[in-house]
PDB file of C-alpha atoms in Angstrom:
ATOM      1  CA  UNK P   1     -24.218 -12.285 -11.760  1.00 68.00           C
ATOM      2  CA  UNK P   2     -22.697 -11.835  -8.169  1.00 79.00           C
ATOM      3  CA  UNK P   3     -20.776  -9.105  -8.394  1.00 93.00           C
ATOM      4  CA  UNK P   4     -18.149  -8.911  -6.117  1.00 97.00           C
ATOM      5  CA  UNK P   5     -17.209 -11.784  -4.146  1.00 97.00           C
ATOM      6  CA  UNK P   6     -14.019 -12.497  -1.023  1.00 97.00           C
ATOM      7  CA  UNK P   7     -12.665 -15.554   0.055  1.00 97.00           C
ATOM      8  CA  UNK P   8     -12.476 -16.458   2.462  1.00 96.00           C
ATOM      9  CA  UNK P   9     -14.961 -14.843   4.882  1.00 96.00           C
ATOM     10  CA  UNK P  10     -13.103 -14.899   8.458  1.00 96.00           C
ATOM     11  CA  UNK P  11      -9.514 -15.634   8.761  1.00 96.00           C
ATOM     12  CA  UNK P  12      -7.786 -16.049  12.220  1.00 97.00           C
ATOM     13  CA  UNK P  13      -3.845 -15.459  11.730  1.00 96.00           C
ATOM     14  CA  UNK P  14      -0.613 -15.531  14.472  1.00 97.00           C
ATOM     15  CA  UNK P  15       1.886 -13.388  14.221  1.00 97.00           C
ATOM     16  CA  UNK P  16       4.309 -13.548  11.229  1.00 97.00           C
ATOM     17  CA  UNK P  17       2.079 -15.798   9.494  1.00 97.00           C
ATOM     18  CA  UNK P  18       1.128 -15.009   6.090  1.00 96.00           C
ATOM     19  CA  UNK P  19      -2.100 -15.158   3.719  1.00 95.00           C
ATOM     20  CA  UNK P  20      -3.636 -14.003   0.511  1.00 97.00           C
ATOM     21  CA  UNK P  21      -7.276 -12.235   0.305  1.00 97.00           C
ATOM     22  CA  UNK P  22      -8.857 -13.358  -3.185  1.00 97.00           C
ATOM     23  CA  UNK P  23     -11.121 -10.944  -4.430  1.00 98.00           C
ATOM     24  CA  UNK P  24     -13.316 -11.544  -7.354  1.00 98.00           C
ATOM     25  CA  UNK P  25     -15.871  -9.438  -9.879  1.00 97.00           C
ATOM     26  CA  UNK P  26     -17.997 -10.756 -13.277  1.00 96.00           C
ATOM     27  CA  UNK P  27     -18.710  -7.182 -14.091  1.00 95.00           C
ATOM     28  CA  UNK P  28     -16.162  -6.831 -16.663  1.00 94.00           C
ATOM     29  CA  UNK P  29     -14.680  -3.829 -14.344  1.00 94.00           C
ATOM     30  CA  UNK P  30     -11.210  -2.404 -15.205  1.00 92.00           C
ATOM     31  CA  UNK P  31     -10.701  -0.897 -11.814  1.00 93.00           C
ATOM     32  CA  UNK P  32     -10.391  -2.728  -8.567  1.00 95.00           C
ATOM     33  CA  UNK P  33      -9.915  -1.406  -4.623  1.00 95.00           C
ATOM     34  CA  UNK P  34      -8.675  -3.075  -1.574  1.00 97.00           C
ATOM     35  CA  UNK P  35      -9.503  -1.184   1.330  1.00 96.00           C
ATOM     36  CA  UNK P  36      -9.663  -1.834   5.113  1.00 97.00           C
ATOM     37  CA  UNK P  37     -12.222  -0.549   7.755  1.00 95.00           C
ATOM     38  CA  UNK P  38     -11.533  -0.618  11.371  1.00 93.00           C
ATOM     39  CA  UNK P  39     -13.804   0.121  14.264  1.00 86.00           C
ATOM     40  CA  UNK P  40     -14.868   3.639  14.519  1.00 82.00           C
ATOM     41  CA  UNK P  41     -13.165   4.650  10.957  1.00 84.00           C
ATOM     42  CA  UNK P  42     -14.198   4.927   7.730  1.00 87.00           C
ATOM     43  CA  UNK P  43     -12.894   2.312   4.886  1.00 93.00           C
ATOM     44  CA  UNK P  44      -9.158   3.336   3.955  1.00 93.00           C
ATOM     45  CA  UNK P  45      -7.855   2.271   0.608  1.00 93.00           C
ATOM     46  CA  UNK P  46      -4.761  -0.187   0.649  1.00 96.00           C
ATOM     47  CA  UNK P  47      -3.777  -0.594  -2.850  1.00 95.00           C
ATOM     48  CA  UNK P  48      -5.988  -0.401  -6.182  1.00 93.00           C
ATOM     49  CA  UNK P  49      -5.862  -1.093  -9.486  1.00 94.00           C
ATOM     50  CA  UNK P  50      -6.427   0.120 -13.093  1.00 91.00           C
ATOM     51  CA  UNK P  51      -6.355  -2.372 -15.377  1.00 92.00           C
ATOM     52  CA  UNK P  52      -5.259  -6.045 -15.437  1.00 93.00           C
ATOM     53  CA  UNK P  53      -1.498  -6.241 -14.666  1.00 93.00           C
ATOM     54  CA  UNK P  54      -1.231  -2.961 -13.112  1.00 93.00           C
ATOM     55  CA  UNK P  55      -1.403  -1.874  -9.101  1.00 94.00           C
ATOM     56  CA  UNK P  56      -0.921   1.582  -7.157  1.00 92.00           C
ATOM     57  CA  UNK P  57      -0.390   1.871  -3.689  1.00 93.00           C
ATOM     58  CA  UNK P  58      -3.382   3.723  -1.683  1.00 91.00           C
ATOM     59  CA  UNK P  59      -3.390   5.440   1.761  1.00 89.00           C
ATOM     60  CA  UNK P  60      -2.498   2.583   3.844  1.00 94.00           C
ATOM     61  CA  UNK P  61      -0.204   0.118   1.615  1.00 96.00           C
ATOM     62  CA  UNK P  62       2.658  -0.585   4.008  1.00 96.00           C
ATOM     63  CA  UNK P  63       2.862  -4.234   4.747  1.00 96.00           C
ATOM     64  CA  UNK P  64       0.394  -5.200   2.015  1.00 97.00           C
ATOM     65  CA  UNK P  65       1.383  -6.282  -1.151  1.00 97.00           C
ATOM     66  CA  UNK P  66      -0.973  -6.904  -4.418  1.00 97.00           C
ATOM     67  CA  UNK P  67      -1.310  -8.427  -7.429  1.00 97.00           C
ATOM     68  CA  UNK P  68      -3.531  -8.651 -10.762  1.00 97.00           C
ATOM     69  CA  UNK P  69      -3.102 -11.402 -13.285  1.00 95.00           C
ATOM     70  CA  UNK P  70      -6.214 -11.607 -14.747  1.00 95.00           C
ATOM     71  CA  UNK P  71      -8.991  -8.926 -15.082  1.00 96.00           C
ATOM     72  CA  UNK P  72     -11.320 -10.116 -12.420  1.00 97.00           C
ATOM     73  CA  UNK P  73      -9.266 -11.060  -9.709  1.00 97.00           C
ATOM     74  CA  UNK P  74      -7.438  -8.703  -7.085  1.00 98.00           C
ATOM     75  CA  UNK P  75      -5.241 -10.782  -4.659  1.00 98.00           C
ATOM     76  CA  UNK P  76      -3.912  -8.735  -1.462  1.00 98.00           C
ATOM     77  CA  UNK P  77      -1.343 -10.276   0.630  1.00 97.00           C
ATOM     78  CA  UNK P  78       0.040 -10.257   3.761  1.00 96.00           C
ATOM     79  CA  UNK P  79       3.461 -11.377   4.067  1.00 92.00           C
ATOM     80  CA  UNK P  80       3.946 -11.457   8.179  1.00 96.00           C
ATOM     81  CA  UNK P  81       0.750 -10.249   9.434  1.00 96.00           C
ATOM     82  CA  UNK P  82       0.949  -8.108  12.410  1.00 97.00           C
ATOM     83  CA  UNK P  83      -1.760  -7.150  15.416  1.00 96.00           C
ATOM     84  CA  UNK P  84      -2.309  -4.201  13.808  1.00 96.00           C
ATOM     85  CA  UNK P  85      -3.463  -6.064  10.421  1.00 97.00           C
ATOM     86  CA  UNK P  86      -6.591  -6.996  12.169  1.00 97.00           C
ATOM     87  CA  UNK P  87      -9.475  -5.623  10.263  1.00 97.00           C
ATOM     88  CA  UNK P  88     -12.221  -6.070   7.611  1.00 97.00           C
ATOM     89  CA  UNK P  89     -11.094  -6.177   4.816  1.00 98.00           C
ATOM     90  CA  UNK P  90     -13.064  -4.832   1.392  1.00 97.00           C
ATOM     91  CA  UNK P  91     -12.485  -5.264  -1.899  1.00 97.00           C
ATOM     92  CA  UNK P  92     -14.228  -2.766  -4.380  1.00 96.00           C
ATOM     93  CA  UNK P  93     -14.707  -2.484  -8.535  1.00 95.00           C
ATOM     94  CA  UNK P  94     -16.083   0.260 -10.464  1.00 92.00           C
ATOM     95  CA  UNK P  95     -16.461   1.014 -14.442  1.00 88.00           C
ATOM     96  CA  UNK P  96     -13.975   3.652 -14.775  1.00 79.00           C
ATOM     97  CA  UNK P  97     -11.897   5.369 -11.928  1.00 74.00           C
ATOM     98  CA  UNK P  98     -12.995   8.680 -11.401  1.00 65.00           C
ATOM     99  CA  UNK P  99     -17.229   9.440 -11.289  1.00 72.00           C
ATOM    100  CA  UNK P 100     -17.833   5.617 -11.054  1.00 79.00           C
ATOM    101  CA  UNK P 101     -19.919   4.564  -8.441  1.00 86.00           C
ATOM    102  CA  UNK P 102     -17.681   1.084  -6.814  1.00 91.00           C
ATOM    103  CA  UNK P 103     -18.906  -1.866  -5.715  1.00 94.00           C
ATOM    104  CA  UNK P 104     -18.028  -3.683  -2.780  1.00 96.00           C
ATOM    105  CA  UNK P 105     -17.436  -7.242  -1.728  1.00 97.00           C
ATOM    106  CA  UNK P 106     -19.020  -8.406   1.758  1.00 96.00           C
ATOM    107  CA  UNK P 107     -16.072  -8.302   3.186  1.00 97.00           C
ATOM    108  CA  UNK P 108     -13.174 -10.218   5.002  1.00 97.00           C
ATOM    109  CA  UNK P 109     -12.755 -10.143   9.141  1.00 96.00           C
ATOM    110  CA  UNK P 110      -8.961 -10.797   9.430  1.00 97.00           C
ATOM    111  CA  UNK P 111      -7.552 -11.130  13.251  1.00 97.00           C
ATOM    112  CA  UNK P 112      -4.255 -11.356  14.029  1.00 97.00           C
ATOM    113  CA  UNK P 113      -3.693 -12.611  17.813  1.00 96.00           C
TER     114      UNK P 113
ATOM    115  CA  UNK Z   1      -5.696  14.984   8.875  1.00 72.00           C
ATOM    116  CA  UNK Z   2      -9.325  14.176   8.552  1.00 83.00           C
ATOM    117  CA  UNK Z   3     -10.686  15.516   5.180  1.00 92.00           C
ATOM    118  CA  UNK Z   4     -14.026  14.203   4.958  1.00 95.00           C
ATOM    119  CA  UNK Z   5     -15.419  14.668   8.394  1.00 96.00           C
ATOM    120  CA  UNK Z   6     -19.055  12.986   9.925  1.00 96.00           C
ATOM    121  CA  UNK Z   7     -19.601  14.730  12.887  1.00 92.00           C
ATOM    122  CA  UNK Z   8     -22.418  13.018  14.255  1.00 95.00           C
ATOM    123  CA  UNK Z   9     -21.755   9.246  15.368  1.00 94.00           C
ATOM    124  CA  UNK Z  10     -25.717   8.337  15.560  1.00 96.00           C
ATOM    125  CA  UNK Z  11     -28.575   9.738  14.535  1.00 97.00           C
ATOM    126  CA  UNK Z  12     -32.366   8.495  15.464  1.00 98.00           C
ATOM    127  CA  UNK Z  13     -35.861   9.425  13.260  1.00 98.00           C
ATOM    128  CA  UNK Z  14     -39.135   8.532  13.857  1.00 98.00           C
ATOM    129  CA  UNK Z  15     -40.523   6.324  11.057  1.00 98.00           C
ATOM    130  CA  UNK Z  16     -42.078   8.584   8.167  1.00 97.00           C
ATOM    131  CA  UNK Z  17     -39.976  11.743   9.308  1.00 98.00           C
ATOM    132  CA  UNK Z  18     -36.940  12.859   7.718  1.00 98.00           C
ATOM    133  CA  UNK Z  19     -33.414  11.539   8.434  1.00 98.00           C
ATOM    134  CA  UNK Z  20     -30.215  13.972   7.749  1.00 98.00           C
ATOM    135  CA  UNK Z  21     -26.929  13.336   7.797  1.00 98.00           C
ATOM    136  CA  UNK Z  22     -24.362  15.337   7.333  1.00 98.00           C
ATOM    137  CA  UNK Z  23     -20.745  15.767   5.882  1.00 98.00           C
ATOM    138  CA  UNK Z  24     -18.287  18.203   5.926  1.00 98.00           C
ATOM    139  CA  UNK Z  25     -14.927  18.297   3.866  1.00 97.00           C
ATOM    140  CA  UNK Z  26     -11.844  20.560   3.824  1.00 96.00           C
ATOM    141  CA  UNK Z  27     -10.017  19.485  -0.027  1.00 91.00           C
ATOM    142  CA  UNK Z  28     -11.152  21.677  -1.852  1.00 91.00           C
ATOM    143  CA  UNK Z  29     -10.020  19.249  -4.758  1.00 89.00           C
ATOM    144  CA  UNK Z  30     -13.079  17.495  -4.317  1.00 91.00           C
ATOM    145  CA  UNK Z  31     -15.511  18.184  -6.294  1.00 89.00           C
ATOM    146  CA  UNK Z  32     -17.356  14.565  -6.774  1.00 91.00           C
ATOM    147  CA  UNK Z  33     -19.218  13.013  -3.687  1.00 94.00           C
ATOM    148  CA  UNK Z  34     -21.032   9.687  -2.898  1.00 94.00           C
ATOM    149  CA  UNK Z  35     -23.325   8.508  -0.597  1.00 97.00           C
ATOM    150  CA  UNK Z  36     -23.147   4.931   0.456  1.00 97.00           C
ATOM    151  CA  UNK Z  37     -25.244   2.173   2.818  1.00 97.00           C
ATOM    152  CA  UNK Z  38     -23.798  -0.319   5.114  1.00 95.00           C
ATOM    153  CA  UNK Z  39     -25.650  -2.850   6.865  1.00 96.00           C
ATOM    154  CA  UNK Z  40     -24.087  -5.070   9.436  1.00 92.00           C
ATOM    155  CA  UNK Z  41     -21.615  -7.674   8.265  1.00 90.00           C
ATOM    156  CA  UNK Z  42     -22.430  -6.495   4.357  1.00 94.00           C
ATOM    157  CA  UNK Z  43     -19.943  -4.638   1.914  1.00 95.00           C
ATOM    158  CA  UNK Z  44     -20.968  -0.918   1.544  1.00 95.00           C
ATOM    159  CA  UNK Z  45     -23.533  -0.633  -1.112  1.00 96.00           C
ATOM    160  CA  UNK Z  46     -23.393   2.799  -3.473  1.00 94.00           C
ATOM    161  CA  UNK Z  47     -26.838   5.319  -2.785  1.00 96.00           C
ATOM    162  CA  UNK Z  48     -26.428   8.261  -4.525  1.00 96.00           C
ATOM    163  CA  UNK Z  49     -23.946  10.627  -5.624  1.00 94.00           C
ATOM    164  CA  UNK Z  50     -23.270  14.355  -7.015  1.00 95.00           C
ATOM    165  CA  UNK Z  51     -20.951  16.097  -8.604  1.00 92.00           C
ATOM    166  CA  UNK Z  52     -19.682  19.719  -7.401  1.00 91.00           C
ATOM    167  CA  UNK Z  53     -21.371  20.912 -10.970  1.00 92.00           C
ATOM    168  CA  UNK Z  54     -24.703  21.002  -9.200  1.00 94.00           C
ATOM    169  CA  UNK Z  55     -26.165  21.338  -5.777  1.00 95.00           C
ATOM    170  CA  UNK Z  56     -28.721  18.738  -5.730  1.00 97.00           C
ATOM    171  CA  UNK Z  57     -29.970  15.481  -6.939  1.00 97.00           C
ATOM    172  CA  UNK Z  58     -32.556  13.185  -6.366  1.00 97.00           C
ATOM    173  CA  UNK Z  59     -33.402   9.789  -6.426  1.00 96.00           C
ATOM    174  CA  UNK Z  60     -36.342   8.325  -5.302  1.00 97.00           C
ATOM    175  CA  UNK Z  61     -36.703   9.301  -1.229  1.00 98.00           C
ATOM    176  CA  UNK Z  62     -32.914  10.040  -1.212  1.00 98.00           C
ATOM    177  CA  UNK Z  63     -31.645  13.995  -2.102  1.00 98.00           C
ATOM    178  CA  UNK Z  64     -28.042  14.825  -1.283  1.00 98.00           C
ATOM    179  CA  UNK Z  65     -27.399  18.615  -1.273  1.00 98.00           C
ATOM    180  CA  UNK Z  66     -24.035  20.286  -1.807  1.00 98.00           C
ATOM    181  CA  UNK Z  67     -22.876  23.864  -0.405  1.00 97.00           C
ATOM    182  CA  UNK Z  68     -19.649  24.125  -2.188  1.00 95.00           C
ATOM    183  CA  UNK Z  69     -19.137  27.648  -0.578  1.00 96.00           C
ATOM    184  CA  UNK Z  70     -19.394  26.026   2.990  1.00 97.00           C
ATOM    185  CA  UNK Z  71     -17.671  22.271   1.845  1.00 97.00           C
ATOM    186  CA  UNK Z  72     -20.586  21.216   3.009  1.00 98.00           C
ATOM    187  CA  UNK Z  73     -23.077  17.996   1.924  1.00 97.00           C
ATOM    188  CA  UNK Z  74     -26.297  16.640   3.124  1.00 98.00           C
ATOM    189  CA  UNK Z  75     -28.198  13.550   2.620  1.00 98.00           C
ATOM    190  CA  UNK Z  76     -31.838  13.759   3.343  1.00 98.00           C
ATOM    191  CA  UNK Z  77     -33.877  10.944   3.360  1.00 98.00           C
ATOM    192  CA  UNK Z  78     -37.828  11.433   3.537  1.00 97.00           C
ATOM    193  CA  UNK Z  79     -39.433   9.824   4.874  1.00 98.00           C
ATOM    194  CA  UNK Z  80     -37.683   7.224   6.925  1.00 98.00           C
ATOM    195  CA  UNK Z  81     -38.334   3.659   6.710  1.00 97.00           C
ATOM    196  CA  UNK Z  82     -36.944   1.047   9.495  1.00 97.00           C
ATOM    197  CA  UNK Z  83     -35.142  -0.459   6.473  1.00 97.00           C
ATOM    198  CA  UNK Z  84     -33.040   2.506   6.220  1.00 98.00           C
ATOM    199  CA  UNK Z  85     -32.041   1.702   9.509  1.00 98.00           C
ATOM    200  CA  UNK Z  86     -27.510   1.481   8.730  1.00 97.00           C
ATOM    201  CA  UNK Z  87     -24.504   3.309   8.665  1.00 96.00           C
ATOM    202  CA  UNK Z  88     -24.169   5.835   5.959  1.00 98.00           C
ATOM    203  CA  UNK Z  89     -20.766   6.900   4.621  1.00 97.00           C
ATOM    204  CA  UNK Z  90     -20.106   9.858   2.658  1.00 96.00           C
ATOM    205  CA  UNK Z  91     -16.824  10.206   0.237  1.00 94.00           C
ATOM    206  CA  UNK Z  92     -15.363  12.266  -1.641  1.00 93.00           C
ATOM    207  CA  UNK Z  93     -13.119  12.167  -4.858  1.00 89.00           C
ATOM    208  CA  UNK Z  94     -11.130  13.992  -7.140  1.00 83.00           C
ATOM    209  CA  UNK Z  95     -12.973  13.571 -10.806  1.00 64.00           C
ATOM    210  CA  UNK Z  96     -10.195  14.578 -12.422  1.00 61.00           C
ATOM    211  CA  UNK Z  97      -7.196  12.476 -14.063  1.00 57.00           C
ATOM    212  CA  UNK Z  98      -4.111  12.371 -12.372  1.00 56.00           C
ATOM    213  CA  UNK Z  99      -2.400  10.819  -8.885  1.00 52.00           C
ATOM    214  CA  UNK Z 100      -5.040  10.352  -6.738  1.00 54.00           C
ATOM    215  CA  UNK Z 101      -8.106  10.856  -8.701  1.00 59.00           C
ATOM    216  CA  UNK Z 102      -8.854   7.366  -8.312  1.00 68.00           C
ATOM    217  CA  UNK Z 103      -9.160   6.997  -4.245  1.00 80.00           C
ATOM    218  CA  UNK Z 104     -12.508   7.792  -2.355  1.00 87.00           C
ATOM    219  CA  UNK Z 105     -12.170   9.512   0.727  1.00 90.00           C
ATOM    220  CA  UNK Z 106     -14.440   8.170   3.593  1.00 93.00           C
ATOM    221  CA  UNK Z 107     -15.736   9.920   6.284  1.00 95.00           C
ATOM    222  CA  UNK Z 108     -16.045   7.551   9.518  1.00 95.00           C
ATOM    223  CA  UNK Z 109     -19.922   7.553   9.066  1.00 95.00           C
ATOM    224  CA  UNK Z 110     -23.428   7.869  11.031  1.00 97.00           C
ATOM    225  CA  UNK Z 111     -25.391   5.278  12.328  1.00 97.00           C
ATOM    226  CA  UNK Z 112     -29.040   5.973  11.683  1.00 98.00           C
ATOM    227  CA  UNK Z 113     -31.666   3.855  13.547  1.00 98.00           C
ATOM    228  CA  UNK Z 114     -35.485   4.712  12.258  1.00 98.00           C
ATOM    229  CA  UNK Z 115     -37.920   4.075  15.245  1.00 97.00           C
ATOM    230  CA  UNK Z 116     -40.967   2.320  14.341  1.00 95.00           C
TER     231      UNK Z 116
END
């Protein structure tokens, strides 16, 4: 059982480049979380989802886009990543969406130079 | 807007005394709050919660209190352990259905170092 798992770990991007963050959970969880924590803040949700084939933007969404095929995997992309896009990125699950405790990947460090 | 605020950066304990952290909020839409771990390079991992129904719950060495008159919570954590030694993050959340109800609100969290 491992939970929640990110590929990849680090990621180093330039400027207008593009990537995908794969984000993956066995616990059978309908609800998934991408959020992104930068130094001195707490983690601010991106976009999240409720159930497979369905997303929601968060707090954060612009220049983020999601997706969620299957059940256990939550893809976030960046489309022309941007200075600005450099963070650590989290992906979260939880049982149901409101009183659910969520689970978190490790992580992601993203910079953008 | 900041609504769920961790005033204190950094906090230090001696081993065996009592760590607490604090949290304040101003939604008064909250009314369902979590207490989570982070170690260095590690995903945040989920402590202990409560729900604005009560004012206190316990688990283990861990009790979170909650002063819904003041928007106020507390974790207390006795007695302290070098292990315990991360940054804690409170949220918040809306428990009910609706826009929103799903997001956590963080606070920007403490660092707690326990001094052996």
């Amino acid at each position: 059982n491992a939970g929640v798992t990110q590929t990849p770990k680090f990621r180093v991007l330039k400027t207008g480049q593009s990537m995908t963050l794969l984000c993956a959970q066995d616990m059978n969880h309908e609800y998934m979380y991408w959020y992104r924590q930068d130094p001195g803040m707490g983690l601010r949700l991106i976009h999240y989802s409720v159930g497979e084939g369905t997303t929601a933007k968060g707090e954060v969404p612009d220049g983020y886009n999601v997706s969620r095929l299957k059940k256990q995997n939550f893809l976030l992309g960046l489309e022309s990543a941007a200075p600005s896009q450099t963070s650590v990125y989290f992906c979260a699950s939880s049982y149901r969406g409101t009183r659910s405790e969520q689970y978190f990947g490790p992580g992601t460090r993203l910079t953008v130079t | 807007d900041q609504q769920v605020k961790q005033n204190s950066p950094s906090l230090s304990v001696q081993e065996g005394r009592i760590s607490i952290l604090n949290c304040d909020y101003t939604n008064s839409m909250f009314d369902y709050f979590l207490w989570y771990k982070k170690y260095p390079a590690e995903g945040p991992t989920f402590l202990i919660s409560i729900s604005s129904i009560k004012d206190k719950n316990e688990d283990g060495r861990f009790t979170v209190f909650l002063n819904k008159s003041a928007k106020h919570l507390s974790l207390h954590i006795v007695p302290s352990q070098p292990g315990d030694s991360a940054v804690y993050f409170c949220a918040a959340s809306r428990g009910h259905s609706g826009a929103g109800s799903y997001q956590l609100t963080f606070g920007k969290g403490t660092k707690l170092s326990v001094i052996p």
